[in-house]
Amino acid sequence: MATTDVIIDYCLKAIGENNVDAPTEMTRDEVLELINQVYQNDIGKRLKVLGSHTYDGSDAAHTITDGIGTLPVDFLAPAQVYDGDAPYQNPLREIFKIEDKVANDAPCSQYMLPDLTTLWIFGQTPSNTIKLYYYKKPVALTDAVTSSPTELDPLYHIGPRGIFETVIKMEYAKRNNDTYDQFDLLALYTDLLNEIEQRHTSGKKDNSIELLRDVYGGV
């Protein structure tokens, strides 16, 4: 597993920098900002790192008032929302248009994300404690030996599948108006993202035979 300072070294060498401690084409801070942007967003969405957040009223961040709650600070995308939890309740249904919502005094059955920081539930009064399962944004990297993109398979840190080097080379091509290289690198970047998604989803499944549970609780 490569540390972030080493990844930045590789990125700078990929654009021809000879002195990675005093680069001239792109600063280490610029490289760090760009790799964090893709690690926490494009890559993060494909890692499918699951987290949970319970609105138990323990503080403001865990409280829903009049059907409105705050999403976790590391929220990236929703997985499921429950009035209670699995397996005893079904997940709430996500809606995308306000005209589709049930009445405020109806049983709690829906949720909506009006922006990237807020959770709305409809009806507004749940029967149980609301529980959100969500995909987490990876922790931001720093230019240090103590930092590493631990959520990402090391295969993609540096080397032939080094996605961060691809990103920096793509940005460097854009700055130099090298459109052909830029689009070639964009295609490679897209391929790597697809590989990462496969490796971190279906690629993690074991060889067990899937079983279905019937409505009476049997297998």
Backbone as numpy.savetxt, mean C-alpha at the origin, in Angstrom:
# Nx Ny Nz CAx CAy CAz Cx Cy Cz
19.12 -8.91 1.99 18.29 -7.72 1.99 19.17 -6.48 1.99
18.93 -5.60 1.03 19.75 -4.39 0.91 19.24 -3.29 1.83
20.15 -2.55 2.42 19.76 -1.39 3.21 19.57 -0.20 2.27
18.84 0.80 2.75 18.46 1.91 1.87 19.66 2.71 1.39
20.67 2.87 2.22 21.86 3.61 1.78 22.54 2.90 0.61
22.55 1.57 0.65 23.14 0.79 -0.46 22.26 0.91 -1.70
20.95 0.87 -1.53 20.03 1.02 -2.67 20.25 2.36 -3.35
20.42 3.41 -2.57 20.68 4.74 -3.15 22.01 4.74 -3.91
23.02 4.08 -3.36 24.31 3.96 -4.06 24.10 3.32 -5.44
23.36 2.22 -5.48 23.10 1.52 -6.74 22.33 2.41 -7.72
21.36 3.16 -7.20 20.58 4.05 -8.06 21.46 5.12 -8.70
22.36 5.69 -7.92 23.24 6.74 -8.44 24.24 6.17 -9.45
24.76 4.98 -9.17 25.68 4.35 -10.12 24.95 4.02 -11.43
23.66 3.72 -11.33 22.88 3.37 -12.52 22.74 4.54 -13.49
22.87 5.77 -12.98 22.80 6.94 -13.87 24.20 7.53 -14.13
25.23 6.75 -13.79 26.59 7.14 -14.15 27.36 7.95 -13.13
26.85 8.05 -11.89 27.57 8.80 -10.87 28.80 7.99 -10.41
29.94 8.65 -10.36 31.16 7.99 -9.90 31.37 8.14 -8.40
30.94 9.29 -7.87 31.09 9.55 -6.45 29.70 9.60 -5.83
29.26 8.50 -5.23 27.89 8.43 -4.72 27.70 9.28 -3.46
28.81 9.69 -2.83 28.71 10.54 -1.65 28.56 12.02 -2.01
28.98 12.38 -3.22 28.84 13.75 -3.69 28.40 13.74 -5.15
27.20 13.23 -5.44 26.74 13.12 -6.83 26.46 14.48 -7.44
26.49 14.53 -8.77 26.27 15.80 -9.47 24.97 15.81 -10.28
24.50 14.66 -10.74 23.30 14.61 -11.58 22.01 14.59 -10.75
22.05 13.97 -9.60 20.88 13.86 -8.74 21.37 13.69 -7.30
20.82 14.43 -6.37 21.27 14.33 -4.99 20.72 13.08 -4.32
21.36 12.68 -3.24 20.87 11.52 -2.49 19.47 11.78 -1.94
19.20 13.02 -1.52 17.86 13.36 -1.02 16.82 13.23 -2.12
17.14 13.61 -3.33 16.20 13.47 -4.44 15.92 12.00 -4.73
16.96 11.19 -4.73 16.78 9.76 -4.96 15.89 9.17 -3.86
16.16 9.53 -2.61 15.37 9.01 -1.49 13.90 9.41 -1.63
13.65 10.66 -2.01 12.27 11.12 -2.16 11.54 10.34 -3.24
12.22 10.08 -4.35 11.60 9.35 -5.46 11.35 7.89 -5.10
12.31 7.24 -4.45 12.09 5.82 -4.12 11.03 5.67 -3.03
10.94 6.64 -2.13 9.86 6.59 -1.13 8.50 6.76 -1.79
8.43 7.62 -2.78 7.16 7.85 -3.46 6.64 6.55 -4.08
7.52 5.82 -4.76 7.05 4.57 -5.39 6.89 3.45 -4.37
7.76 3.40 -3.34 7.68 2.34 -2.34 6.39 2.44 -1.54
6.01 3.66 -1.17 4.83 3.82 -0.34 3.53 3.85 -1.13
3.59 3.96 -2.45 2.37 4.06 -3.24 2.28 2.94 -4.28
2.94 3.08 -5.43 2.83 2.06 -6.48 3.21 0.67 -5.97
4.34 0.57 -5.29 4.78 -0.73 -4.77 3.91 -1.14 -3.59
3.66 -0.21 -2.69 2.87 -0.51 -1.49 1.51 -1.11 -1.80
0.86 -0.62 -2.85 -0.46 -1.14 -3.22 -0.40 -2.60 -3.66
0.76 -3.04 -4.09 0.91 -4.40 -4.60 1.46 -5.36 -3.56
1.92 -4.84 -2.44 2.45 -5.70 -1.39 1.35 -6.36 -0.56
0.18 -5.71 -0.51 -0.98 -6.26 0.20 -0.65 -6.58 1.66
-0.01 -5.64 2.35 0.30 -5.83 3.77 -0.95 -5.45 4.56
-1.57 -6.44 5.20 -2.86 -6.24 5.85 -2.69 -5.73 7.27
-3.51 -4.73 7.61 -3.56 -4.21 8.97 -5.01 -4.14 9.43
-5.23 -3.87 10.70 -6.59 -3.73 11.22 -6.67 -2.53 12.15
-7.85 -1.96 12.23 -8.08 -0.76 13.04 -9.47 -0.91 13.65
-9.55 -0.89 14.97 -10.82 -1.07 15.67 -11.31 0.25 16.24
-12.53 0.62 15.91 -13.11 1.87 16.40 -13.82 1.60 17.72
-12.97 1.44 18.77 -13.47 1.05 20.09 -13.66 2.24 21.03
-13.46 3.46 20.51 -13.66 4.65 21.33 -12.54 4.94 22.29
-11.40 4.27 22.14 -10.30 4.45 23.08 -9.67 5.82 22.98
-9.72 6.45 21.81 -9.27 7.83 21.63 -9.93 8.37 20.37
-9.60 9.61 20.00 -10.26 10.24 18.85 -10.02 9.49 17.55
-8.82 8.92 17.41 -8.50 8.19 16.18 -9.25 6.88 16.07
-9.82 6.39 17.19 -10.53 5.12 17.20 -12.01 5.30 17.54
-12.55 6.47 17.19 -13.94 6.79 17.51 -14.71 7.15 16.25
-15.93 6.64 16.14 -16.85 7.02 15.07 -17.98 7.83 15.68
-18.18 9.05 15.17 -19.20 9.95 15.66 -20.14 10.32 14.52
-21.44 10.07 14.72 -22.43 10.35 13.68 -22.02 9.71 12.35
-21.51 8.50 12.42 -21.16 7.75 11.22 -19.84 8.14 10.58
-19.04 8.97 11.23 -17.79 9.45 10.64 -16.60 9.07 11.52
-15.59 8.44 10.92 -14.37 8.10 11.61 -13.15 8.50 10.81
-11.99 8.46 11.44 -10.73 8.81 10.80 -9.99 7.54 10.40
-9.48 7.51 9.18 -8.70 6.36 8.73 -7.33 6.34 9.40
-6.72 5.17 9.56 -5.37 5.10 10.14 -4.37 5.90 9.32
-3.32 6.40 9.97 -2.34 7.25 9.29 -1.57 6.50 8.21
-1.48 5.17 8.34 -0.76 4.37 7.33 -1.73 3.70 6.35
-2.95 4.20 6.27 -3.96 3.63 5.37 -3.55 3.84 3.92
-3.67 2.76 3.12 -3.37 2.83 1.70 -4.59 2.46 0.86
-5.29 1.38 1.23 -6.47 0.95 0.50 -7.31 0.08 1.42
-8.65 0.02 1.19 -9.50 -0.79 2.06 -9.45 -2.26 1.68
-9.66 -3.12 2.67 -9.85 -4.56 2.44 -11.31 -4.90 2.76
-11.68 -4.86 4.04 -13.07 -5.06 4.46 -13.37 -4.18 5.67
-14.64 -3.85 5.83 -15.12 -3.15 7.03 -16.27 -3.97 7.60
-16.25 -4.17 8.93 -17.28 -4.97 9.59 -17.96 -4.17 10.69
-19.26 -4.41 10.85 -19.97 -4.03 12.06 -19.84 -5.23 12.98
-18.76 -5.27 13.74 -18.35 -6.46 14.48 -17.10 -7.03 13.84
-17.13 -8.30 13.48 -15.95 -8.91 12.87 -16.34 -10.24 12.24
-15.46 -10.72 11.36 -15.64 -12.07 10.81 -15.35 -13.08 11.92
-15.95 -14.26 11.91 -16.87 -14.79 10.90 -18.34 -14.58 11.24
-18.62 -13.80 12.30 -19.99 -13.74 12.80 -20.84 -12.69 12.10
-20.22 -11.75 11.41 -20.95 -10.76 10.62 -20.40 -10.73 9.21
-21.24 -10.33 8.28 -20.79 -10.11 6.92 -20.15 -8.74 6.80
-19.20 -8.56 5.87 -18.60 -7.23 5.70 -19.62 -6.22 5.19
-19.42 -4.97 5.57 -20.24 -3.89 5.03 -19.95 -3.74 3.55
-20.93 -3.26 2.81 -20.77 -3.06 1.37 -20.26 -1.64 1.10
-19.19 -1.55 0.32 -18.67 -0.22 -0.03 -19.54 0.40 -1.12
-19.90 1.68 -0.94 -20.62 2.41 -1.96 -19.76 3.58 -2.44
-20.06 4.07 -3.63 -19.25 5.11 -4.25 -20.06 6.35 -4.62
-21.39 6.24 -4.51 -22.27 7.38 -4.78 -23.16 7.61 -3.57
-23.27 8.85 -3.13 -24.01 9.14 -1.91 -25.49 8.81 -2.06
-26.00 8.84 -3.30 -27.42 8.52 -3.48 -27.71 7.03 -3.25
-26.66 6.21 -3.14 -26.86 4.78 -2.89 -26.93 4.44 -1.40
-26.74 5.43 -0.54 -26.67 5.12 0.89 -28.04 4.82 1.47
-28.04 3.97 2.52 -29.26 3.67 3.26 -29.53 4.83 4.22
-30.72 4.82 4.82 -31.07 5.87 5.77 -30.17 5.80 7.01
-30.00 6.93 7.67 -29.13 6.98 8.84 -29.61 6.07 9.96
-30.95 5.86 10.05 -31.48 5.01 11.12 -31.69 3.57 10.68
-31.21 3.22 9.48 -31.29 1.84 9.01 -30.19 1.01 9.66
-30.30 -0.32 9.62 -29.19 -1.15 10.13 -27.89 -0.82 9.41
-26.80 -0.85 10.14 -25.49 -0.52 9.56 -25.12 -1.58 8.51
-24.94 -1.15 7.25 -24.70 -2.12 6.18 -23.74 -1.62 5.12
-23.33 -0.34 5.17 -22.52 0.23 4.10 -21.38 1.08 4.67
-20.37 1.28 3.83 -19.34 2.27 4.16 -18.92 2.98 2.89
-18.28 4.12 3.07 -17.82 4.94 1.95 -16.54 5.64 2.37
-15.63 5.84 1.42 -14.41 6.61 1.65 -14.52 7.91 0.85
-14.97 9.00 1.47 -15.13 10.25 0.74 -13.81 10.90 0.35
-12.73 10.54 1.06 -11.39 11.02 0.75 -10.40 10.00 1.29
-9.13 10.36 1.39 -8.10 9.40 1.82 -7.85 9.41 3.32
-8.68 10.15 4.07 -8.48 10.22 5.52 -9.73 9.92 6.33
-10.87 9.72 5.68 -12.14 9.63 6.38 -12.92 8.38 6.00
-13.57 7.77 7.01 -14.47 6.64 6.83 -15.88 7.08 7.20
-16.84 6.84 6.29 -18.26 7.05 6.60 -18.93 5.69 6.66
-19.85 5.51 7.62 -20.65 4.30 7.67 -22.13 4.67 7.60
-22.93 3.79 6.99 -24.38 3.98 6.87 -25.05 2.65 7.20
-26.22 2.52 7.97 -26.68 3.52 8.89 -25.61 3.88 9.89
-25.90 4.98 10.52 -24.85 5.61 11.30 -24.61 4.96 12.66
-25.54 4.14 13.13 -25.39 3.53 14.45 -25.13 2.04 14.31
-23.89 1.60 14.49 -23.58 0.17 14.35 -24.11 -0.62 15.54
-24.31 -1.92 15.33 -24.74 -2.80 16.41 -23.57 -3.26 17.26
-22.38 -3.26 16.65 -21.17 -3.74 17.33 -20.06 -2.70 17.15
-18.85 -3.06 17.49 -17.70 -2.20 17.27 -17.25 -2.32 15.82
-17.10 -1.18 15.15 -16.67 -1.18 13.75 -15.20 -1.60 13.67
-14.90 -2.53 12.77 -13.52 -2.97 12.56 -13.16 -2.83 11.09
-12.05 -2.16 10.84 -11.56 -1.94 9.48 -10.32 -2.81 9.24
-10.36 -3.58 8.16 -9.16 -4.25 7.66 -8.70 -3.47 6.44
-7.40 -3.18 6.39 -6.91 -2.31 5.31 -5.50 -2.70 4.93
-5.10 -2.24 3.74 -3.73 -2.45 3.28 -2.89 -1.25 3.71
-1.75 -1.58 4.33 -0.93 -0.56 4.98 0.10 0.05 4.04
0.34 1.33 4.23 1.42 2.01 3.52 2.74 1.64 4.19
3.75 1.21 3.43 5.04 0.88 4.04 5.66 2.08 4.76
6.44 1.78 5.76 7.14 2.84 6.51 8.16 3.51 5.59
8.23 4.84 5.66 9.14 5.59 4.81 10.59 5.18 5.07
11.37 5.16 4.00 12.79 4.80 4.08 13.63 6.02 4.43
14.81 5.77 4.97 15.78 6.83 5.24 17.13 6.41 4.66
17.97 7.39 4.39 19.29 7.12 3.82 20.23 6.68 4.94
20.04 5.43 5.38 20.80 4.94 6.54 20.94 3.43 6.48
21.95 2.93 7.15 22.20 1.49 7.22 21.12 0.79 8.05
20.39 1.56 8.86 19.33 0.99 9.70 17.99 0.92 8.98
17.93 1.39 7.75 16.68 1.43 6.99 16.73 0.42 5.85
15.57 -0.21 5.58 15.49 -1.16 4.47 14.02 -1.34 4.08
13.72 -1.55 2.79 12.34 -1.81 2.38 11.93 -3.24 2.73
11.72 -3.48 4.02 11.53 -4.84 4.54 10.25 -5.51 4.02
9.25 -4.72 3.63 8.01 -5.31 3.14 8.16 -5.88 1.73
9.20 -5.45 1.01 9.42 -5.85 -0.38 10.41 -7.00 -0.45
10.07 -8.01 -1.26 10.98 -9.14 -1.47 12.37 -8.62 -1.88
13.44 -9.09 -1.21 14.79 -8.60 -1.52 15.20 -8.76 -2.98
14.54 -9.65 -3.72 14.84 -9.84 -5.14 14.72 -8.53 -5.91
13.89 -7.60 -5.40 13.61 -6.35 -6.12 14.31 -5.15 -5.51
15.21 -5.38 -4.55 15.91 -4.26 -3.92 16.99 -3.68 -4.85
17.88 -4.53 -5.32 18.98 -4.13 -6.20 19.20 -5.25 -7.22
20.04 -4.97 -8.22 20.39 -6.01 -9.18 19.48 -6.04 -10.39
19.40 -7.18 -11.09 18.65 -7.27 -12.36 17.20 -6.86 -12.25
16.58 -7.11 -11.09 15.18 -6.72 -10.88 15.06 -5.53 -9.93
16.11 -4.76 -9.81 16.12 -3.61 -8.90 15.15 -2.53 -9.36
13.96 -2.51 -8.78 12.93 -1.58 -9.25 13.27 -0.13 -8.92
14.01 0.10 -7.85 14.35 1.47 -7.49 15.34 2.07 -8.50
16.29 1.26 -8.96 17.21 1.72 -10.00 16.45 2.07 -11.27
15.45 1.25 -11.61 14.64 1.52 -12.80 13.93 2.86 -12.68
13.39 3.14 -11.50 12.69 4.42 -11.28 13.63 5.60 -11.46
14.83 5.51 -10.89 15.76 6.62 -10.96 16.27 6.81 -12.40
16.53 5.72 -13.09 16.94 5.83 -14.49 15.82 6.44 -15.34
14.59 6.11 -15.03 13.45 6.66 -15.76 13.34 8.17 -15.52
13.51 8.59 -14.27 13.48 10.03 -13.97 14.64 10.75 -14.63
15.80 10.11 -14.64 16.99 10.71 -15.27 16.77 10.87 -16.78
16.16 9.87 -17.41 15.85 9.96 -18.84 14.86 11.07 -19.11
13.88 11.23 -18.24 12.89 12.30 -18.40 13.55 13.67 -18.32
14.46 13.84 -17.36 15.15 15.12 -17.19 16.02 15.46 -18.40
16.50 14.42 -19.07 17.36 14.65 -20.23 16.60 14.59 -21.55
15.25 14.62 -21.45 14.39 14.57 -22.64 14.69 13.36 -23.53
15.09 12.26 -22.90 15.34 11.02 -23.64 14.06 10.19 -23.61
13.13 10.56 -24.49 11.78 10.00 -24.45 11.77 8.49 -24.69
12.58 8.02 -25.64 12.59 6.58 -25.95 13.03 5.76 -24.76
14.12 6.19 -24.10 14.58 5.48 -22.91 13.55 5.56 -21.79
12.94 6.72 -21.67 11.95 6.91 -20.61 10.80 5.91 -20.75
10.28 5.76 -21.97 9.15 4.86 -22.17 9.57 3.40 -22.12
10.79 3.08 -22.54 11.29 1.72 -22.37 11.38 1.36 -20.89
11.87 2.31 -20.09 12.00 2.08 -18.66 10.63 2.02 -17.98
9.68 2.80 -18.49 8.33 2.75 -17.95 7.71 1.36 -18.17
7.97 0.78 -19.33 7.47 -0.57 -19.60 8.10 -1.59 -18.66
9.42 -1.45 -18.42 10.10 -2.33 -17.48 9.56 -2.15 -16.07
9.34 -0.91 -15.68 8.79 -0.59 -14.36 7.42 -1.26 -14.17
6.57 -1.17 -15.19 5.24 -1.78 -15.12 5.35 -3.29 -14.99
6.26 -3.90 -15.75 6.48 -5.35 -15.65 6.93 -5.74 -14.24
7.83 -4.96 -13.66 8.32 -5.26 -12.32 7.20 -5.12 -11.29
6.35 -4.11 -11.44 5.22 -3.97 -10.52 4.29 -5.17 -10.60
4.05 -5.65 -11.81 3.20 -6.84 -11.97 3.84 -8.06 -11.32
5.16 -8.21 -11.48 5.87 -9.32 -10.84 5.74 -9.23 -9.32
5.93 -8.02 -8.80 5.87 -7.81 -7.35 4.48 -8.17 -6.82
3.46 -7.75 -7.53 2.09 -8.06 -7.08 1.86 -9.57 -7.06
2.31 -10.27 -8.11 2.13 -11.72 -8.14 2.90 -12.40 -7.01
4.12 -11.95 -6.78 4.98 -12.59 -5.78 4.45 -12.37 -4.37
3.79 -11.22 -4.14 3.32 -10.90 -2.80 1.85 -11.25 -2.58
1.19 -11.87 -3.57 -0.20 -12.32 -3.40 -0.27 -13.81 -3.66
-0.53 -14.22 -4.90 -0.63 -15.65 -5.20 0.68 -16.38 -4.97
1.79 -15.66 -5.07 3.09 -16.27 -4.85 3.34 -16.67 -3.41
2.50 -16.20 -2.47 2.66 -16.56 -1.06 1.77 -17.72 -0.64
0.92 -18.22 -1.55 0.00 -19.28 -1.18 0.72 -20.62 -1.04
0.29 -21.39 -0.05 0.89 -22.72 0.14 0.19 -23.74 -0.76
0.52 -25.01 -0.56 -0.01 -26.06 -1.42 -1.25 -26.74 -0.84
-1.81 -26.19 0.22 -2.98 -26.80 0.83 -4.18 -26.76 -0.12
-5.01 -27.80 -0.04 -6.24 -27.84 -0.83 -7.26 -26.92 -0.17
-7.89 -26.05 -0.96 -8.89 -25.14 -0.41 -10.15 -25.91 -0.06
-10.71 -25.61 1.14 -11.93 -26.23 1.60 -13.02 -25.18 1.70
-14.26 -25.58 1.42 -15.40 -24.70 1.55 -16.23 -25.11 2.74
-16.65 -24.11 3.54 -17.48 -24.40 4.72 -18.94 -24.20 4.34
-19.79 -25.20 4.66 -21.19 -25.07 4.29 -21.94 -24.20 5.30
-23.18 -23.89 5.03 -23.95 -22.96 5.86 -24.23 -23.51 7.23
-24.07 -24.83 7.43 -24.33 -25.43 8.74 -23.06 -25.56 9.57
-21.96 -25.01 9.06 -20.72 -25.01 9.82 -19.82 -26.19 9.56
-20.18 -27.08 8.66 -19.34 -28.22 8.33 -18.31 -27.86 7.29
-17.45 -28.80 6.92 -16.42 -28.56 5.90 -16.72 -29.38 4.67
